[in-house]
Amino acid sequence: PGVGGSDFLPFISEIMPLVSENLYPMQYLSWVSGEFADFQNYQILGSGYAEAGDTLDLMITVKNRGLSLPANNVLVEVSTDYPHALPVVESVSYDTISARELKDNSLNPFRFALDNSAAFLDEIPFYISISQDGVVTVRDTIHCTVARATVIFQDNSEDGTFSWTASGTAAMWDTTFVDYYNGAHSFADSRYGSSPNNASAYFRLNQTINLTEALHPRLEFWAKWAIEDGYDYARLQISTNNGSTWTTLAGSYTHIVAGQPSYSAIQHWVKESIDLSAYSGSNVQFRFFFDSDGGLNGDGFYFDEFKVVDYSQTPVGIGGDQPLAPQRLELYQNYPNPFNPVTTIAYQLPLRYQGEKVRLQIFNSLGQRVRTLVNGVQNPGTHEVRWDGTNDAGLALSSGIYLYKLTAGNMSLTRKMLLIK
């Protein structure tokens, strides 16, 4: 009684649906009052992708969402039924996680060896089980694509809305720290509270994305939403003519509202992956659109880790048994990120930089160089360097955002990372 949209005494036919609808929220409230080890996010370490014949290293981050107690004897197990992935490390102890804290296994990743029969663009399911004190608290599933992944564009929400423009009626799009998938921020249509009524608000990416050379491009991002189902909605749209016209994209989690694919109802963080192969050869732009009526409003739409990725196969040499050197200079996102005390930076050097001096340097938010990690000639291929958060003098640096810059010949690439203490 007293829940849902019925009167105090619901009809008999409404009772079980109301019970089912409210069971998990009540369970969740009881769990977080003490300790609750929950899946937070995951990352493929190293290059960030895996192909046939590779070893896939997987980092899982767990959060104790409990408000008061540590989660003890936390055990994470990862399995797969994909026939071409051989488990090497599939169970890792996380020991104790303090209340509201995060812990990952970057130093002891889950490991799966892909045999040479793993087919290009196969989706590998990994089944995650998290337990504390022998009791399973969470089961979840993630997917990894068998392919070489080249990031064309990405925005992890940590740098504000400089790459985006909000417009329309009741436009409240902004970054928020209330909830996020990774890092410390996400984008949301309403920063601190419920979505506004009678909104017709756009959030447009300022940058045009070049897909003229992309072979198998995908748009990927993480999202969550709580939106009045069937009435209010969020949509993702694409334009190939600089915004003159827009097409609404259908994703794995959209359903039809007001005649078009939309995000509506309630959904916790999920990874959305949208095939953009139909737009290969084009220059495209993206925008989100949020629409609400004057009735019930919800928490709104959040998204994080927005990126466009092109999937391809590493070319092989004559005879088909040896990979060719990388074709482009690439600097990958460090892992873990945020980090404390150590992180790993991976990058790849193509053959054309053979004999060229390579530099990998760390800069603070003021642009001052604080550490040089690499300064010399290196062979083509993929390289990894660990950084322990110290400067060239060996002194520990303070928490904050740092830039890491890779320079080879007359080319340079820069990314951001977050050191926390």
Coordinates of N, CA and C in Angstrom, one line a residue, residues 138-343:
V138 N 26.8 -9.1 -6.5 CA 26.5 -8.5 -7.8 C 26.9 -9.6 -8.9
R139 N 26.1 -9.7 -9.9 CA 26.5 -10.4 -11.2 C 26.3 -9.4 -12.3
D140 N 27.2 -9.3 -13.2 CA 27.1 -8.4 -14.3 C 27.8 -9.0 -15.5
T141 N 27.6 -8.5 -16.7 CA 28.2 -8.9 -17.9 C 28.8 -7.7 -18.7
I142 N 30.0 -7.9 -19.2 CA 30.6 -6.9 -20.1 C 31.0 -7.6 -21.4
H143 N 31.3 -6.8 -22.4 CA 31.6 -7.4 -23.7 C 32.9 -6.6 -24.2
C144 N 33.8 -7.4 -24.9 CA 34.9 -6.9 -25.5 C 35.0 -7.3 -27.0
T145 N 35.3 -6.4 -27.8 CA 35.3 -6.7 -29.3 C 36.7 -7.2 -29.7
V146 N 36.8 -8.2 -30.5 CA 38.0 -8.7 -31.1 C 38.4 -7.8 -32.2
A147 N 39.3 -6.9 -32.0 CA 39.7 -6.0 -33.1 C 40.7 -5.0 -32.5
R148 N 41.4 -4.4 -33.4 CA 42.2 -3.2 -33.1 C 41.4 -2.0 -33.0
A149 N 41.5 -1.3 -31.9 CA 40.6 -0.1 -31.7 C 41.4 1.2 -31.8
T150 N 41.0 2.1 -32.7 CA 41.6 3.4 -32.8 C 40.6 4.4 -32.4
V151 N 40.9 5.2 -31.4 CA 40.0 6.2 -30.9 C 40.1 7.5 -31.8
I152 N 39.0 7.8 -32.4 CA 39.0 9.0 -33.3 C 38.7 10.2 -32.5
F153 N 37.8 10.1 -31.5 CA 37.4 11.2 -30.6 C 37.0 10.7 -29.3
Q154 N 37.3 11.4 -28.2 CA 36.8 11.0 -26.9 C 36.7 12.2 -26.0
D155 N 35.7 12.1 -25.1 CA 35.5 13.1 -24.1 C 35.1 12.4 -22.8
N156 N 35.9 12.5 -21.8 CA 35.6 11.7 -20.6 C 34.9 12.6 -19.5
S157 N 34.4 13.8 -19.9 CA 33.6 14.6 -19.0 C 34.4 15.3 -17.9
E158 N 35.8 15.1 -17.9 CA 36.6 15.7 -16.8 C 37.0 17.2 -17.1
D159 N 36.8 17.6 -18.4 CA 37.3 19.0 -18.7 C 36.2 20.0 -18.9
G160 N 35.0 19.7 -18.3 CA 33.9 20.7 -18.5 C 33.2 20.5 -19.8
T161 N 32.4 21.5 -20.1 CA 31.6 21.5 -21.3 C 32.2 22.3 -22.5
F162 N 33.5 22.5 -22.5 CA 34.1 23.3 -23.5 C 33.9 22.7 -24.9
S163 N 33.8 21.4 -25.0 CA 33.6 20.8 -26.3 C 32.1 20.7 -26.8
W164 N 31.2 21.3 -25.9 CA 29.8 21.1 -26.2 C 29.1 22.5 -26.1
T165 N 27.9 22.5 -26.7 CA 27.1 23.7 -26.6 C 25.7 23.3 -26.3
A166 N 25.2 23.9 -25.2 CA 23.8 23.7 -24.7 C 22.9 24.8 -25.3
S167 N 21.7 24.4 -25.7 CA 20.8 25.3 -26.3 C 19.3 24.8 -26.1
G168 N 18.4 25.6 -26.5 CA 17.0 25.2 -26.4 C 16.3 25.7 -25.2
T169 N 15.1 25.2 -24.9 CA 14.3 25.6 -23.8 C 14.6 24.8 -22.5
A170 N 14.8 25.6 -21.4 CA 15.2 24.9 -20.2 C 16.5 24.1 -20.3
A171 N 17.4 24.6 -21.1 CA 18.7 23.9 -21.3 C 19.6 23.9 -20.1
M172 N 19.7 22.8 -19.4 CA 20.5 22.7 -18.2 C 21.7 21.7 -18.3
W173 N 22.0 21.3 -19.5 CA 23.1 20.4 -19.7 C 24.4 20.9 -19.1
D174 N 25.1 20.1 -18.4 CA 26.4 20.5 -17.7 C 27.1 19.3 -17.2
T175 N 28.3 19.4 -16.7 CA 28.9 18.3 -16.0 C 28.4 18.2 -14.6
T176 N 28.5 17.0 -14.0 CA 28.0 16.8 -12.6 C 29.0 15.8 -11.9
F177 N 29.1 16.0 -10.6 CA 29.8 15.0 -9.8 C 28.9 14.2 -9.0
V178 N 27.6 14.3 -9.2 CA 26.6 13.5 -8.4 C 26.7 12.1 -8.7
D179 N 26.9 11.7 -10.0 CA 27.1 10.3 -10.4 C 27.9 10.3 -11.7
Y180 N 28.7 9.2 -11.9 CA 29.6 9.1 -13.1 C 29.9 7.7 -13.2
Y181 N 30.4 7.3 -14.4 CA 30.8 5.9 -14.7 C 32.3 5.8 -14.3
N182 N 33.1 6.8 -14.7 CA 34.5 6.7 -14.5 C 35.0 8.1 -14.2
G183 N 36.2 8.2 -13.5 CA 36.7 9.5 -13.2 C 36.0 10.1 -12.0
A184 N 35.6 11.4 -12.2 CA 34.9 12.1 -11.1 C 33.7 12.9 -11.6
H185 N 33.4 12.9 -12.9 CA 32.3 13.7 -13.5 C 31.7 12.9 -14.6
S186 N 30.5 13.3 -14.9 CA 29.8 12.9 -16.1 C 29.0 14.1 -16.7
F187 N 28.4 14.0 -17.8 CA 27.5 15.0 -18.4 C 26.0 14.6 -18.0
A188 N 25.2 15.6 -17.7 CA 23.8 15.4 -17.4 C 22.9 16.5 -17.8
D189 N 21.7 16.2 -18.1 CA 20.8 17.2 -18.6 C 20.3 18.1 -17.4
S190 N 20.5 17.6 -16.2 CA 20.2 18.4 -15.0 C 21.2 18.1 -13.9
R191 N 22.0 19.1 -13.6 CA 23.3 18.9 -12.9 C 23.1 18.4 -11.5
Y192 N 22.1 18.9 -10.7 CA 22.0 18.6 -9.3 C 20.7 17.9 -8.9
G193 N 19.7 18.1 -9.7 CA 18.4 17.6 -9.3 C 17.6 17.0 -10.5
S194 N 16.3 17.0 -10.3 CA 15.5 16.4 -11.4 C 15.5 17.2 -12.6
S195 N 15.1 16.6 -13.7 CA 15.0 17.3 -15.0 C 13.9 18.3 -14.9
P196 N 14.1 19.5 -15.6 CA 13.0 20.5 -15.6 C 11.8 20.0 -16.5
N197 N 10.6 20.5 -16.1 CA 9.4 20.3 -16.9 C 9.5 21.2 -18.2
N198 N 8.8 20.7 -19.2 CA 8.6 21.5 -20.4 C 9.9 21.9 -21.0
A199 N 10.9 20.9 -21.0 CA 12.2 21.2 -21.6 C 12.2 20.7 -23.0
S200 N 13.0 21.4 -23.8 CA 13.3 21.0 -25.2 C 14.8 21.4 -25.4
A201 N 15.7 20.6 -24.8 CA 17.1 21.1 -24.7 C 18.1 20.2 -25.5
Y202 N 19.0 20.9 -26.1 CA 20.0 20.2 -27.0 C 21.4 20.4 -26.3
F203 N 22.2 19.4 -26.6 CA 23.6 19.4 -26.1 C 24.5 18.9 -27.3
R204 N 25.1 19.8 -28.0 CA 25.7 19.5 -29.3 C 27.2 19.5 -29.2
L205 N 27.8 18.5 -29.7 CA 29.3 18.4 -29.8 C 29.8 19.4 -30.8
N206 N 30.7 20.3 -30.4 CA 31.2 21.3 -31.3 C 32.0 20.8 -32.4
Q207 N 32.7 19.7 -32.2 CA 33.7 19.2 -33.1 C 33.0 18.3 -34.2
T208 N 33.5 18.5 -35.4 CA 33.1 17.6 -36.5 C 34.0 16.4 -36.5
I209 N 33.4 15.2 -36.6 CA 34.2 14.0 -36.5 C 34.4 13.4 -38.0
N210 N 35.6 13.2 -38.3 CA 36.0 12.8 -39.6 C 36.0 11.3 -39.7
L211 N 35.0 10.7 -40.5 CA 34.9 9.3 -40.7 C 35.3 8.9 -42.1
T212 N 36.0 9.8 -42.8 CA 36.3 9.5 -44.2 C 37.2 8.3 -44.4
E213 N 38.0 8.0 -43.5 CA 38.9 6.8 -43.6 C 38.5 5.7 -42.6
A214 N 37.5 5.9 -41.9 CA 37.1 4.9 -40.9 C 36.4 3.6 -41.6
L215 N 36.8 2.4 -41.2 CA 36.3 1.2 -41.8 C 35.1 0.7 -41.0
H216 N 35.2 0.5 -39.7 CA 34.1 0.0 -38.9 C 33.9 0.9 -37.7
P217 N 33.5 2.1 -37.9 CA 33.4 3.1 -36.7 C 32.2 2.8 -35.9
R218 N 32.3 3.0 -34.6 CA 31.3 2.9 -33.6 C 31.3 4.1 -32.7
L219 N 30.1 4.5 -32.3 CA 30.0 5.5 -31.2 C 29.7 4.7 -29.9
E220 N 30.5 5.0 -28.9 CA 30.4 4.3 -27.6 C 30.4 5.3 -26.5
F221 N 29.5 5.0 -25.5 CA 29.4 5.8 -24.3 C 28.7 5.0 -23.2
W222 N 28.9 5.5 -22.0 CA 28.2 4.9 -20.9 C 27.0 5.9 -20.5
A223 N 25.9 5.3 -20.1 CA 24.8 6.2 -19.8 C 23.9 5.6 -18.7
K224 N 23.2 6.4 -18.0 CA 22.1 6.0 -17.1 C 21.0 7.1 -17.2
W225 N 19.8 6.7 -16.8 CA 18.7 7.7 -16.9 C 17.5 7.2 -16.0
A226 N 16.8 8.2 -15.6 CA 15.5 8.0 -14.9 C 14.6 9.1 -15.5
I227 N 13.7 8.7 -16.4 CA 12.9 9.6 -17.2 C 11.5 9.0 -17.3
E228 N 10.5 9.9 -17.2 CA 9.1 9.4 -17.2 C 8.8 8.6 -18.5
D229 N 8.6 7.3 -18.4 CA 8.5 6.5 -19.5 C 7.3 6.8 -20.4
G230 N 7.6 6.9 -21.7 CA 6.5 7.1 -22.7 C 6.1 8.6 -22.9
Y231 N 6.6 9.4 -22.0 CA 6.3 10.9 -22.1 C 7.5 11.7 -22.3
D232 N 8.5 11.6 -21.4 CA 9.7 12.3 -21.5 C 10.8 11.4 -22.1
Y233 N 11.8 11.9 -22.7 CA 12.8 11.1 -23.4 C 14.1 11.9 -23.7
A234 N 15.2 11.1 -23.9 CA 16.4 11.7 -24.4 C 16.7 10.9 -25.7
R235 N 17.3 11.7 -26.7 CA 17.7 11.1 -27.9 C 19.1 11.5 -28.3
L236 N 19.7 10.6 -29.1 CA 21.1 10.9 -29.7 C 20.9 11.0 -31.2
Q237 N 21.4 12.1 -31.7 CA 21.2 12.4 -33.1 C 22.5 12.7 -33.9
I238 N 22.5 12.4 -35.2 CA 23.7 12.6 -36.0 C 23.3 13.5 -37.2
S239 N 24.3 14.3 -37.7 CA 24.1 15.1 -38.8 C 25.3 14.9 -39.8
T240 N 25.1 14.9 -41.1 CA 26.1 14.8 -42.1 C 26.2 16.1 -42.9
N241 N 25.5 17.1 -42.5 CA 25.5 18.3 -43.3 C 25.6 19.6 -42.4
N242 N 26.5 19.4 -41.4 CA 26.8 20.5 -40.5 C 25.7 21.0 -39.7
G243 N 24.7 20.1 -39.4 CA 23.6 20.5 -38.5 C 22.4 21.0 -39.2
S244 N 22.3 21.0 -40.6 CA 21.1 21.4 -41.3 C 20.0 20.5 -41.0
T245 N 20.3 19.2 -41.0 CA 19.3 18.1 -40.7 C 19.9 17.1 -39.7
W246 N 19.0 16.5 -38.9 CA 19.5 15.5 -37.9 C 18.7 14.2 -38.0
T247 N 19.4 13.1 -37.8 CA 18.8 11.8 -37.8 C 19.0 11.2 -36.4
T248 N 17.9 10.7 -35.8 CA 18.0 10.0 -34.5 C 18.6 8.6 -34.6
L249 N 19.5 8.3 -33.8 CA 20.2 7.0 -33.8 C 19.5 6.0 -32.9
A250 N 19.4 4.8 -33.3 CA 18.9 3.7 -32.5 C 20.1 3.0 -31.8
G251 N 19.9 2.7 -30.5 CA 21.0 2.0 -29.8 C 20.4 0.7 -29.2
S252 N 21.3 0.1 -28.4 CA 20.9 -1.2 -27.8 C 19.9 -1.0 -26.7
Y253 N 19.8 0.2 -26.2 CA 18.9 0.5 -25.0 C 17.8 1.5 -25.3
T254 N 17.6 1.8 -26.6 CA 16.5 2.7 -27.0 C 15.2 2.0 -27.2
H255 N 14.1 2.6 -27.1 CA 12.8 2.1 -27.5 C 12.0 3.3 -28.1
I256 N 11.0 2.9 -28.8 CA 10.3 4.0 -29.5 C 9.4 4.8 -28.6
V257 N 9.6 6.1 -28.6 CA 8.7 7.0 -27.8 C 8.5 8.2 -28.8
A258 N 7.2 8.5 -29.0 CA 6.8 9.6 -29.9 C 7.4 9.4 -31.3
G259 N 7.4 8.1 -31.7 CA 7.7 7.7 -33.1 C 9.2 7.6 -33.4
Q260 N 10.1 7.8 -32.4 CA 11.5 7.7 -32.7 C 12.3 7.0 -31.6
P261 N 13.5 6.4 -31.9 CA 14.3 5.7 -30.9 C 14.7 6.7 -29.7
S262 N 14.4 6.3 -28.5 CA 14.6 7.2 -27.4 C 15.0 6.5 -26.2
Y263 N 15.7 7.2 -25.3 CA 16.0 6.7 -23.9 C 15.0 7.2 -23.0
S264 N 14.3 6.2 -22.3 CA 13.2 6.6 -21.4 C 13.1 5.5 -20.4
A265 N 12.3 5.7 -19.3 CA 12.1 4.8 -18.2 C 13.4 4.9 -17.3
I266 N 13.8 3.8 -16.7 CA 14.9 3.8 -15.7 C 15.9 2.8 -16.1
Q267 N 17.2 3.2 -16.1 CA 18.3 2.3 -16.4 C 19.5 2.8 -15.7
H268 N 20.2 1.9 -15.0 CA 21.5 2.2 -14.3 C 22.6 2.2 -15.4
W269 N 23.8 2.5 -15.1 CA 24.9 2.6 -16.0 C 25.0 1.4 -17.0
V270 N 25.0 1.7 -18.3 CA 25.2 0.6 -19.3 C 26.0 1.2 -20.4
K271 N 26.7 0.3 -21.1 CA 27.5 0.8 -22.2 C 26.7 0.7 -23.5
E272 N 26.6 1.9 -24.1 CA 25.8 1.9 -25.4 C 26.9 1.9 -26.5
S273 N 26.6 1.1 -27.6 CA 27.5 1.0 -28.7 C 26.7 1.0 -30.0
I274 N 26.9 2.0 -30.8 CA 26.1 2.2 -32.0 C 27.0 2.2 -33.2
D275 N 26.6 1.3 -34.1 CA 27.4 1.1 -35.4 C 27.2 2.3 -36.3
L276 N 28.4 2.9 -36.7 CA 28.3 4.0 -37.6 C 28.8 3.7 -39.0
S277 N 28.9 2.4 -39.3 CA 29.4 2.0 -40.6 C 28.6 2.7 -41.8
A278 N 27.4 3.0 -41.6 CA 26.6 3.6 -42.6 C 27.1 5.1 -42.9
Y279 N 27.9 5.6 -42.0 CA 28.4 7.0 -42.1 C 29.9 7.0 -42.5
S280 N 30.5 5.8 -42.7 CA 31.9 5.8 -43.2 C 32.0 6.6 -44.4
G281 N 33.1 7.4 -44.5 CA 33.3 8.3 -45.6 C 32.7 9.7 -45.5
S282 N 32.1 9.9 -44.3 CA 31.4 11.2 -44.1 C 32.1 12.0 -42.9
N283 N 31.8 13.3 -42.9 CA 32.1 14.1 -41.7 C 30.8 14.2 -40.9
V284 N 30.8 13.9 -39.7 CA 29.5 13.9 -38.9 C 29.6 14.8 -37.6
Q285 N 28.4 15.1 -37.1 CA 28.3 15.8 -35.9 C 27.3 15.1 -35.0
F286 N 27.4 15.3 -33.7 CA 26.5 14.6 -32.8 C 25.8 15.6 -31.8
R287 N 24.6 15.3 -31.4 CA 24.0 16.1 -30.3 C 23.0 15.2 -29.6
F288 N 22.8 15.5 -28.3 CA 21.8 14.9 -27.5 C 20.6 15.8 -27.4
F289 N 19.4 15.3 -27.3 CA 18.2 16.1 -27.2 C 17.4 15.5 -26.1
F290 N 16.9 16.4 -25.1 CA 16.1 16.0 -24.0 C 14.8 16.7 -24.1
D291 N 13.7 16.0 -24.0 CA 12.3 16.6 -24.1 C 11.5 16.1 -23.0
S292 N 10.8 17.0 -22.3 CA 9.9 16.7 -21.2 C 8.6 17.5 -21.3
D293 N 7.5 16.9 -20.7 CA 6.2 17.6 -20.7 C 6.1 18.2 -19.3
G294 N 4.9 18.6 -18.9 CA 4.7 19.3 -17.7 C 4.3 18.4 -16.5
G295 N 4.4 17.1 -16.7 CA 4.0 16.1 -15.7 C 5.1 15.7 -14.8
L296 N 5.2 14.3 -14.6 CA 6.2 13.8 -13.7 C 7.6 14.0 -14.2
N297 N 8.5 14.4 -13.4 CA 9.9 14.5 -13.8 C 10.8 13.6 -13.0
G298 N 11.9 13.2 -13.6 CA 12.8 12.3 -13.0 C 14.2 12.8 -12.9
D299 N 15.2 12.0 -12.5 CA 16.6 12.4 -12.3 C 17.2 12.8 -13.6
G300 N 16.7 12.3 -14.7 CA 17.2 12.8 -16.0 C 18.2 11.8 -16.7
F301 N 19.0 12.3 -17.6 CA 19.9 11.5 -18.4 C 21.3 11.9 -18.2
Y302 N 22.2 10.9 -17.9 CA 23.6 11.1 -17.7 C 24.4 10.3 -18.8
F303 N 25.5 10.8 -19.2 CA 26.4 10.0 -20.1 C 27.9 10.4 -19.8
D304 N 28.7 9.4 -20.0 CA 30.1 9.5 -19.7 C 31.0 8.7 -20.7
E305 N 32.3 9.0 -20.7 CA 33.2 8.3 -21.6 C 32.7 8.2 -23.0
F306 N 32.4 9.4 -23.6 CA 31.8 9.5 -24.9 C 33.0 9.4 -25.9
K307 N 32.9 8.4 -26.9 CA 34.0 8.3 -27.8 C 33.6 7.7 -29.1
V308 N 34.3 8.0 -30.2 CA 34.1 7.4 -31.5 C 35.3 6.5 -31.8
V309 N 35.1 5.3 -32.1 CA 36.2 4.3 -32.2 C 36.1 3.7 -33.6
D310 N 37.3 3.5 -34.3 CA 37.3 2.7 -35.5 C 37.9 1.4 -35.2
Y311 N 37.2 0.3 -35.6 CA 37.7 -1.0 -35.4 C 38.3 -1.6 -36.7
S312 N 39.5 -2.2 -36.6 CA 40.2 -2.7 -37.7 C 41.0 -3.9 -37.4
Q313 N 41.7 -4.5 -38.3 CA 42.6 -5.6 -38.1 C 44.0 -5.1 -38.3
T314 N 44.9 -5.6 -37.5 CA 46.3 -5.3 -37.7 C 46.8 -6.0 -38.9
P315 N 47.4 -5.3 -39.9 CA 47.9 -5.9 -41.1 C 49.1 -6.9 -40.7
V316 N 49.2 -7.9 -41.5 CA 50.3 -8.9 -41.3 C 51.2 -8.9 -42.4
G317 N 52.5 -9.3 -42.2 CA 53.5 -9.4 -43.2 C 53.3 -10.5 -44.2
I318 N 54.2 -10.6 -45.2 CA 54.1 -11.7 -46.2 C 54.2 -13.0 -45.4
G319 N 53.3 -13.9 -45.8 CA 53.2 -15.2 -45.1 C 52.2 -15.2 -44.0
G320 N 51.7 -14.0 -43.6 CA 50.6 -13.9 -42.7 C 50.8 -14.3 -41.3
D321 N 52.1 -14.4 -40.9 CA 52.4 -14.9 -39.5 C 53.0 -13.8 -38.6
Q322 N 53.5 -12.7 -39.2 CA 54.1 -11.7 -38.4 C 53.4 -10.3 -38.6
P323 N 53.0 -9.7 -37.5 CA 52.3 -8.4 -37.7 C 53.3 -7.3 -38.2
L324 N 52.8 -6.5 -39.1 CA 53.6 -5.3 -39.5 C 53.7 -4.3 -38.3
A325 N 54.7 -3.4 -38.5 CA 54.8 -2.4 -37.5 C 53.6 -1.5 -37.5
P326 N 53.2 -0.9 -36.4 CA 52.1 0.0 -36.3 C 52.1 1.0 -37.4
Q327 N 50.9 1.4 -37.9 CA 50.8 2.3 -39.0 C 50.7 3.8 -38.6
R328 N 50.5 4.1 -37.3 CA 50.3 5.4 -36.8 C 50.9 5.6 -35.4
L329 N 51.2 6.8 -35.1 CA 51.6 7.2 -33.7 C 50.4 7.2 -32.9
E330 N 50.4 6.5 -31.7 CA 49.3 6.5 -30.9 C 49.7 6.6 -29.4
L331 N 48.9 7.4 -28.6 CA 49.1 7.5 -27.2 C 47.8 7.1 -26.5
Y332 N 47.9 6.0 -25.7 CA 46.7 5.5 -25.1 C 46.4 6.1 -23.7
Q333 N 45.2 6.0 -23.3 CA 44.8 6.5 -21.9 C 45.5 5.6 -20.9
N334 N 46.1 6.3 -19.9 CA 46.8 5.6 -18.8 C 45.8 4.8 -18.0
Y335 N 46.4 3.8 -17.3 CA 45.6 2.9 -16.5 C 46.3 2.5 -15.3
P336 N 45.7 2.5 -14.1 CA 44.3 3.0 -13.9 C 44.3 4.5 -13.9
N337 N 43.1 5.1 -14.1 CA 42.9 6.5 -14.1 C 41.5 6.8 -13.6
P338 N 41.4 7.6 -12.5 CA 42.4 8.2 -11.6 C 43.3 7.1 -11.0
F339 N 44.5 7.5 -10.5 CA 45.4 6.5 -9.9 C 46.1 7.0 -8.7
N340 N 46.5 6.0 -7.9 CA 47.3 6.2 -6.7 C 47.8 4.9 -6.2
P341 N 49.1 4.6 -6.2 CA 50.2 5.5 -6.4 C 50.8 5.4 -7.8
V342 N 50.5 4.4 -8.6 CA 51.3 4.1 -9.8 C 50.3 3.9 -10.9
T343 N 50.7 4.4 -12.1 CA 49.9 4.2 -13.3 C 50.8 3.8 -14.5

